[in-house]
Amino acid sequence: MSVTVSGYARRVPTALLAAVPALLALLLVVAAAAPARAHARLVGSDPAAGSVVSRSPESVTLSFDGPVKQQFTTIAVSGADGVSYSDGAPSALNNDVEQKVKALPSGEILVTWRTVAADGAPLQGRYTFTNKDPAAPTVSPAPSSRPDAAGGTPSAGPATQSPRAGGADDTDTADDADGPWSVLWPVGGVALVAVLILLGVVLVRSVRRP
């Protein structure tokens, strides 16, 4: 039995038409959630990860691709002796966080940092660079592990990765499970599938109805 377009439209139940706006609203909510799940990430540093400097820097700067909370940010800059050479608290400007440092020793310098992204996600990482300033003092290696950003000695820190092309050894620990979107995505997905199934059942019944 053939059904004309106009005849088919008249047979669509009112419930089906009412479900269309709800489906569109759900699609908009799920689509808007996608960019909100992205946490800020470390994208660069000065001095860069893995670099060799010929002059001791007066500060270390970390660059993120989004804002972070300065009050929850710590940056420890330590030498081979395990001593922290950080001078005061870090300061933030836009997406950059600067940590002043005292006169650094020669050799490998470890930068260990922790912060919190604007969306509340915790971030942390570490990287090294080498100081070859001829005027820098030489220090003896520390007999124990170097302190982390919180001032303690870590028993098991995150594995250090190879430096990125942008000069940042990004070992962020932000998890996509953080934040309210971790609940919205699965719930929204299930609801979307349920609505689609309901629409399909209503369409099939409306077509088969004599």
PDB file of C-alpha atoms in Angstrom:
ATOM      1  CA  MET A   1       0.000   0.000   0.000  1.00  0.00           C
ATOM      2  CA  SER A   2       1.517   3.312  -1.002  1.00  0.00           C
ATOM      3  CA  VAL A   3       1.408   6.263   1.306  1.00  0.00           C
ATOM      4  CA  THR A   4       1.738   9.822   0.118  1.00  0.00           C
ATOM      5  CA  VAL A   5       3.998  12.275   1.885  1.00  0.00           C
ATOM      6  CA  SER A   6       1.088  14.379   3.080  1.00  0.00           C
ATOM      7  CA  GLY A   7      -0.826  11.295   4.218  1.00  0.00           C
ATOM      8  CA  TYR A   8       2.201   9.988   6.091  1.00  0.00           C
ATOM      9  CA  ALA A   9       2.691  13.326   7.841  1.00  0.00           C
ATOM     10  CA  ARG A  10      -0.919  13.272   9.036  1.00  0.00           C
ATOM     11  CA  ARG A  11      -0.399   9.812  10.519  1.00  0.00           C
ATOM     12  CA  VAL A  12       2.653  10.734  12.599  1.00  0.00           C
ATOM     13  CA  PRO A  13       1.550  10.708  16.262  1.00  0.00           C
ATOM     14  CA  THR A  14       1.664  13.853  18.322  1.00  0.00           C
ATOM     15  CA  ALA A  15       4.132  12.151  20.706  1.00  0.00           C
ATOM     16  CA  LEU A  16       6.648  11.754  17.861  1.00  0.00           C
ATOM     17  CA  LEU A  17       6.474  15.433  16.970  1.00  0.00           C
ATOM     18  CA  ALA A  18       6.864  16.388  20.631  1.00  0.00           C
ATOM     19  CA  ALA A  19      10.001  14.206  20.923  1.00  0.00           C
ATOM     20  CA  VAL A  20      11.833  15.979  18.101  1.00  0.00           C
ATOM     21  CA  PRO A  21      12.624  19.187  20.078  1.00  0.00           C
ATOM     22  CA  ALA A  22      13.821  17.112  23.028  1.00  0.00           C
ATOM     23  CA  LEU A  23      16.131  15.130  20.753  1.00  0.00           C
ATOM     24  CA  LEU A  24      17.582  18.281  19.223  1.00  0.00           C
ATOM     25  CA  ALA A  25      18.170  19.788  22.677  1.00  0.00           C
ATOM     26  CA  LEU A  26      19.967  16.636  23.798  1.00  0.00           C
ATOM     27  CA  LEU A  27      22.195  16.697  20.736  1.00  0.00           C
ATOM     28  CA  LEU A  28      23.114  20.330  21.442  1.00  0.00           C
ATOM     29  CA  VAL A  29      24.006  19.547  25.064  1.00  0.00           C
ATOM     30  CA  VAL A  30      26.217  16.605  24.121  1.00  0.00           C
ATOM     31  CA  ALA A  31      27.919  18.618  21.373  1.00  0.00           C
ATOM     32  CA  ALA A  32      28.581  21.520  23.739  1.00  0.00           C
ATOM     33  CA  ALA A  33      30.142  19.162  26.269  1.00  0.00           C
ATOM     34  CA  ALA A  34      32.984  18.157  23.943  1.00  0.00           C
ATOM     35  CA  PRO A  35      35.195  21.257  24.287  1.00  0.00           C
ATOM     36  CA  ALA A  36      34.442  21.556  28.008  1.00  0.00           C
ATOM     37  CA  ARG A  37      36.189  18.205  28.665  1.00  0.00           C
ATOM     38  CA  ALA A  38      39.586  19.503  27.538  1.00  0.00           C
ATOM     39  CA  HIS A  39      41.899  20.300  30.441  1.00  0.00           C
ATOM     40  CA  ALA A  40      44.728  22.815  30.327  1.00  0.00           C
ATOM     41  CA  ARG A  41      48.052  21.229  29.358  1.00  0.00           C
ATOM     42  CA  LEU A  42      51.680  22.240  29.543  1.00  0.00           C
ATOM     43  CA  VAL A  43      52.736  23.290  26.034  1.00  0.00           C
ATOM     44  CA  GLY A  44      56.126  24.932  26.599  1.00  0.00           C
ATOM     45  CA  SER A  45      58.766  25.992  29.079  1.00  0.00           C
ATOM     46  CA  ASP A  46      61.703  28.373  29.380  1.00  0.00           C
ATOM     47  CA  PRO A  47      64.318  26.942  29.646  1.00  0.00           C
ATOM     48  CA  ALA A  48      62.963  24.210  27.425  1.00  0.00           C
ATOM     49  CA  ALA A  49      62.949  20.563  28.436  1.00  0.00           C
ATOM     50  CA  GLY A  50      66.175  18.833  27.461  1.00  0.00           C
ATOM     51  CA  SER A  51      67.893  22.100  26.566  1.00  0.00           C
ATOM     52  CA  VAL A  52      71.405  23.255  27.499  1.00  0.00           C
ATOM     53  CA  VAL A  53      71.824  26.855  28.700  1.00  0.00           C
ATOM     54  CA  SER A  54      75.138  28.698  28.762  1.00  0.00           C
ATOM     55  CA  ARG A  55      73.901  31.283  31.261  1.00  0.00           C
ATOM     56  CA  SER A  56      72.050  30.556  34.484  1.00  0.00           C
ATOM     57  CA  PRO A  57      68.401  31.626  34.177  1.00  0.00           C
ATOM     58  CA  GLU A  58      66.884  33.916  36.766  1.00  0.00           C
ATOM     59  CA  SER A  59      63.511  32.256  36.486  1.00  0.00           C
ATOM     60  CA  VAL A  60      61.685  29.267  35.034  1.00  0.00           C
ATOM     61  CA  THR A  61      58.485  29.842  33.045  1.00  0.00           C
ATOM     62  CA  LEU A  62      55.819  27.246  32.267  1.00  0.00           C
ATOM     63  CA  SER A  63      53.324  27.904  29.465  1.00  0.00           C
ATOM     64  CA  PHE A  64      49.901  26.237  29.407  1.00  0.00           C
ATOM     65  CA  ASP A  65      47.232  26.200  26.723  1.00  0.00           C
ATOM     66  CA  GLY A  66      44.655  27.393  29.248  1.00  0.00           C
ATOM     67  CA  PRO A  67      44.463  29.232  32.583  1.00  0.00           C
ATOM     68  CA  VAL A  68      45.578  27.586  35.836  1.00  0.00           C
ATOM     69  CA  LYS A  69      45.001  28.527  39.474  1.00  0.00           C
ATOM     70  CA  GLN A  70      48.035  30.337  40.830  1.00  0.00           C
ATOM     71  CA  GLN A  71      47.149  29.662  44.478  1.00  0.00           C
ATOM     72  CA  PHE A  72      47.428  25.919  43.855  1.00  0.00           C
ATOM     73  CA  THR A  73      50.617  26.091  41.780  1.00  0.00           C
ATOM     74  CA  THR A  74      54.038  25.005  43.075  1.00  0.00           C
ATOM     75  CA  ILE A  75      57.277  24.812  41.088  1.00  0.00           C
ATOM     76  CA  ALA A  76      60.424  23.280  42.574  1.00  0.00           C
ATOM     77  CA  VAL A  77      63.719  23.904  40.745  1.00  0.00           C
ATOM     78  CA  SER A  78      66.495  21.736  42.154  1.00  0.00           C
ATOM     79  CA  GLY A  79      70.076  20.851  41.284  1.00  0.00           C
ATOM     80  CA  ALA A  80      72.068  17.665  41.514  1.00  0.00           C
ATOM     81  CA  ASP A  81      72.484  18.299  45.243  1.00  0.00           C
ATOM     82  CA  GLY A  82      68.734  17.924  45.772  1.00  0.00           C
ATOM     83  CA  VAL A  83      68.404  21.470  47.072  1.00  0.00           C
ATOM     84  CA  SER A  84      65.453  23.568  45.893  1.00  0.00           C
ATOM     85  CA  TYR A  85      66.554  26.871  44.350  1.00  0.00           C
ATOM     86  CA  SER A  86      63.039  28.252  43.939  1.00  0.00           C
ATOM     87  CA  ASP A  87      62.838  31.834  45.202  1.00  0.00           C
ATOM     88  CA  GLY A  88      59.417  32.709  46.583  1.00  0.00           C
ATOM     89  CA  ALA A  89      56.035  31.748  45.180  1.00  0.00           C
ATOM     90  CA  PRO A  90      55.282  31.467  41.454  1.00  0.00           C
ATOM     91  CA  SER A  91      53.389  34.245  39.669  1.00  0.00           C
ATOM     92  CA  ALA A  92      50.889  33.797  36.855  1.00  0.00           C
ATOM     93  CA  LEU A  93      50.224  36.035  33.863  1.00  0.00           C
ATOM     94  CA  ASN A  94      47.607  34.860  31.366  1.00  0.00           C
ATOM     95  CA  ASN A  95      48.545  31.217  30.685  1.00  0.00           C
ATOM     96  CA  ASP A  96      52.183  31.539  31.822  1.00  0.00           C
ATOM     97  CA  VAL A  97      53.498  30.786  35.310  1.00  0.00           C
ATOM     98  CA  GLU A  98      56.908  32.160  36.311  1.00  0.00           C
ATOM     99  CA  GLN A  99      59.043  30.888  39.163  1.00  0.00           C
ATOM    100  CA  LYS A 100      61.980  33.022  40.273  1.00  0.00           C
ATOM    101  CA  VAL A 101      65.123  31.045  41.156  1.00  0.00           C
ATOM    102  CA  LYS A 102      68.304  31.685  43.103  1.00  0.00           C
ATOM    103  CA  ALA A 103      71.729  31.210  41.496  1.00  0.00           C
ATOM    104  CA  LEU A 104      71.587  27.723  40.008  1.00  0.00           C
ATOM    105  CA  PRO A 105      74.470  25.242  40.190  1.00  0.00           C
ATOM    106  CA  SER A 106      76.018  23.699  37.117  1.00  0.00           C
ATOM    107  CA  GLY A 107      74.792  20.392  35.782  1.00  0.00           C
ATOM    108  CA  GLU A 108      71.333  18.922  35.445  1.00  0.00           C
ATOM    109  CA  ILE A 109      68.445  20.997  36.786  1.00  0.00           C
ATOM    110  CA  LEU A 110      65.152  19.332  37.656  1.00  0.00           C
ATOM    111  CA  VAL A 111      61.874  21.259  37.403  1.00  0.00           C
ATOM    112  CA  THR A 112      58.946  19.639  39.209  1.00  0.00           C
ATOM    113  CA  TRP A 113      55.563  21.347  39.097  1.00  0.00           C
ATOM    114  CA  ARG A 114      52.017  20.946  40.275  1.00  0.00           C
ATOM    115  CA  THR A 115      48.967  23.065  39.539  1.00  0.00           C
ATOM    116  CA  VAL A 116      45.197  22.982  39.110  1.00  0.00           C
ATOM    117  CA  ALA A 117      43.464  23.867  35.856  1.00  0.00           C
ATOM    118  CA  ALA A 118      40.613  26.364  35.749  1.00  0.00           C
ATOM    119  CA  ASP A 119      38.134  23.483  35.540  1.00  0.00           C
ATOM    120  CA  GLY A 120      39.520  21.957  38.762  1.00  0.00           C
ATOM    121  CA  ALA A 121      41.606  19.196  37.180  1.00  0.00           C
ATOM    122  CA  PRO A 122      44.930  18.534  38.975  1.00  0.00           C
ATOM    123  CA  LEU A 123      48.045  18.654  36.801  1.00  0.00           C
ATOM    124  CA  GLN A 124      51.653  17.794  37.524  1.00  0.00           C
ATOM    125  CA  GLY A 125      54.865  16.991  35.709  1.00  0.00           C
ATOM    126  CA  ARG A 126      58.634  17.299  35.660  1.00  0.00           C
ATOM    127  CA  TYR A 127      61.441  17.883  33.195  1.00  0.00           C
ATOM    128  CA  THR A 128      65.159  18.624  33.179  1.00  0.00           C
ATOM    129  CA  PHE A 129      67.572  20.974  31.467  1.00  0.00           C
ATOM    130  CA  THR A 130      71.349  21.383  31.797  1.00  0.00           C
ATOM    131  CA  ASN A 131      73.083  24.463  33.147  1.00  0.00           C
ATOM    132  CA  LYS A 132      76.557  24.988  31.640  1.00  0.00           C
ATOM    133  CA  ASP A 133      77.166  28.508  32.877  1.00  0.00           C
ATOM    134  CA  PRO A 134      80.955  28.715  33.531  1.00  0.00           C
ATOM    135  CA  ALA A 135      80.293  30.914  36.548  1.00  0.00           C
ATOM    136  CA  ALA A 136      77.815  28.487  38.126  1.00  0.00           C
ATOM    137  CA  PRO A 137      79.050  26.650  41.232  1.00  0.00           C
ATOM    138  CA  THR A 138      79.593  22.911  41.182  1.00  0.00           C
ATOM    139  CA  VAL A 139      77.692  20.841  43.731  1.00  0.00           C
ATOM    140  CA  SER A 140      77.933  17.246  44.886  1.00  0.00           C
ATOM    141  CA  PRO A 141      75.118  14.853  43.968  1.00  0.00           C
ATOM    142  CA  ALA A 142      72.563  14.303  46.686  1.00  0.00           C
ATOM    143  CA  PRO A 143      72.639  10.867  48.372  1.00  0.00           C
ATOM    144  CA  SER A 144      68.836  10.582  48.250  1.00  0.00           C
ATOM    145  CA  SER A 145      65.954  11.439  45.931  1.00  0.00           C
ATOM    146  CA  ARG A 146      65.388  15.088  45.067  1.00  0.00           C
ATOM    147  CA  PRO A 147      62.401  16.915  46.606  1.00  0.00           C
ATOM    148  CA  ASP A 148      59.180  17.262  44.696  1.00  0.00           C
ATOM    149  CA  ALA A 149      57.143  20.440  44.205  1.00  0.00           C
ATOM    150  CA  ALA A 150      55.447  20.063  47.590  1.00  0.00           C
ATOM    151  CA  GLY A 151      58.795  20.024  49.416  1.00  0.00           C
ATOM    152  CA  GLY A 152      58.811  16.302  50.244  1.00  0.00           C
ATOM    153  CA  THR A 153      60.688  13.351  48.834  1.00  0.00           C
ATOM    154  CA  PRO A 154      58.531  11.395  46.398  1.00  0.00           C
ATOM    155  CA  SER A 155      58.510   7.636  46.769  1.00  0.00           C
ATOM    156  CA  ALA A 156      57.144   7.026  43.315  1.00  0.00           C
ATOM    157  CA  GLY A 157      56.637   9.953  40.965  1.00  0.00           C
ATOM    158  CA  PRO A 158      55.295   9.946  37.403  1.00  0.00           C
ATOM    159  CA  ALA A 159      57.634   8.588  34.784  1.00  0.00           C
ATOM    160  CA  THR A 160      59.575  11.248  32.927  1.00  0.00           C
ATOM    161  CA  GLN A 161      58.723  11.335  29.246  1.00  0.00           C
ATOM    162  CA  SER A 162      60.829  12.498  26.329  1.00  0.00           C
ATOM    163  CA  PRO A 163      60.637  16.258  25.708  1.00  0.00           C
ATOM    164  CA  ARG A 164      58.040  17.405  23.196  1.00  0.00           C
ATOM    165  CA  ALA A 165      58.831  19.458  20.152  1.00  0.00           C
ATOM    166  CA  GLY A 166      57.436  22.491  21.971  1.00  0.00           C
ATOM    167  CA  GLY A 167      60.002  22.104  24.728  1.00  0.00           C
ATOM    168  CA  ALA A 168      57.673  20.734  27.405  1.00  0.00           C
ATOM    169  CA  ASP A 169      58.079  17.363  29.074  1.00  0.00           C
ATOM    170  CA  ASP A 170      54.399  16.991  29.743  1.00  0.00           C
ATOM    171  CA  THR A 171      53.562  14.421  32.410  1.00  0.00           C
ATOM    172  CA  ASP A 172      50.145  15.807  33.250  1.00  0.00           C
ATOM    173  CA  THR A 173      48.004  13.649  35.482  1.00  0.00           C
ATOM    174  CA  ALA A 174      44.688  15.297  34.629  1.00  0.00           C
ATOM    175  CA  ASP A 175      42.112  12.589  34.003  1.00  0.00           C
ATOM    176  CA  ASP A 176      39.113  13.008  31.739  1.00  0.00           C
ATOM    177  CA  ALA A 177      37.136  11.327  34.493  1.00  0.00           C
ATOM    178  CA  ASP A 178      37.333  14.598  36.435  1.00  0.00           C
ATOM    179  CA  GLY A 179      34.488  17.046  36.308  1.00  0.00           C
ATOM    180  CA  PRO A 180      30.718  16.831  35.777  1.00  0.00           C
ATOM    181  CA  TRP A 181      31.041  15.975  32.081  1.00  0.00           C
ATOM    182  CA  SER A 182      32.257  12.473  33.014  1.00  0.00           C
ATOM    183  CA  VAL A 183      28.686  11.795  34.206  1.00  0.00           C
ATOM    184  CA  LEU A 184      26.898  13.742  31.475  1.00  0.00           C
ATOM    185  CA  TRP A 185      28.525  11.922  28.578  1.00  0.00           C
ATOM    186  CA  PRO A 186      27.435   8.331  29.421  1.00  0.00           C
ATOM    187  CA  VAL A 187      24.007   9.446  30.656  1.00  0.00           C
ATOM    188  CA  GLY A 188      23.476  11.618  27.583  1.00  0.00           C
ATOM    189  CA  GLY A 189      24.607   8.797  25.302  1.00  0.00           C
ATOM    190  CA  VAL A 190      22.165   6.304  26.839  1.00  0.00           C
ATOM    191  CA  ALA A 191      19.328   8.828  26.684  1.00  0.00           C
ATOM    192  CA  LEU A 192      20.119   9.615  23.065  1.00  0.00           C
ATOM    193  CA  VAL A 193      20.033   5.939  22.087  1.00  0.00           C
ATOM    194  CA  ALA A 194      16.749   5.455  23.956  1.00  0.00           C
ATOM    195  CA  VAL A 195      15.135   8.400  22.159  1.00  0.00           C
ATOM    196  CA  LEU A 196      16.324   7.150  18.772  1.00  0.00           C
ATOM    197  CA  ILE A 197      14.921   3.671  19.477  1.00  0.00           C
ATOM    198  CA  LEU A 198      11.601   5.194  20.563  1.00  0.00           C
ATOM    199  CA  LEU A 199      11.414   7.288  17.407  1.00  0.00           C
ATOM    200  CA  GLY A 200      12.150   4.236  15.282  1.00  0.00           C
ATOM    201  CA  VAL A 201       9.421   2.164  16.948  1.00  0.00           C
ATOM    202  CA  VAL A 202       6.866   4.965  16.556  1.00  0.00           C
ATOM    203  CA  LEU A 203       7.767   5.461  12.910  1.00  0.00           C
ATOM    204  CA  VAL A 204       7.466   1.750  12.101  1.00  0.00           C
ATOM    205  CA  ARG A 205       4.079   1.501  13.832  1.00  0.00           C
ATOM    206  CA  SER A 206       2.782   4.598  12.096  1.00  0.00           C
ATOM    207  CA  VAL A 207       3.740   3.184   8.683  1.00  0.00           C
ATOM    208  CA  ARG A 208       2.242  -0.256   9.334  1.00  0.00           C
ATOM    209  CA  ARG A 209      -0.999   1.128  10.784  1.00  0.00           C
ATOM    210  CA  PRO A 210      -3.904   0.447   8.350  1.00  0.00           C
TER     211      PRO A 210
END
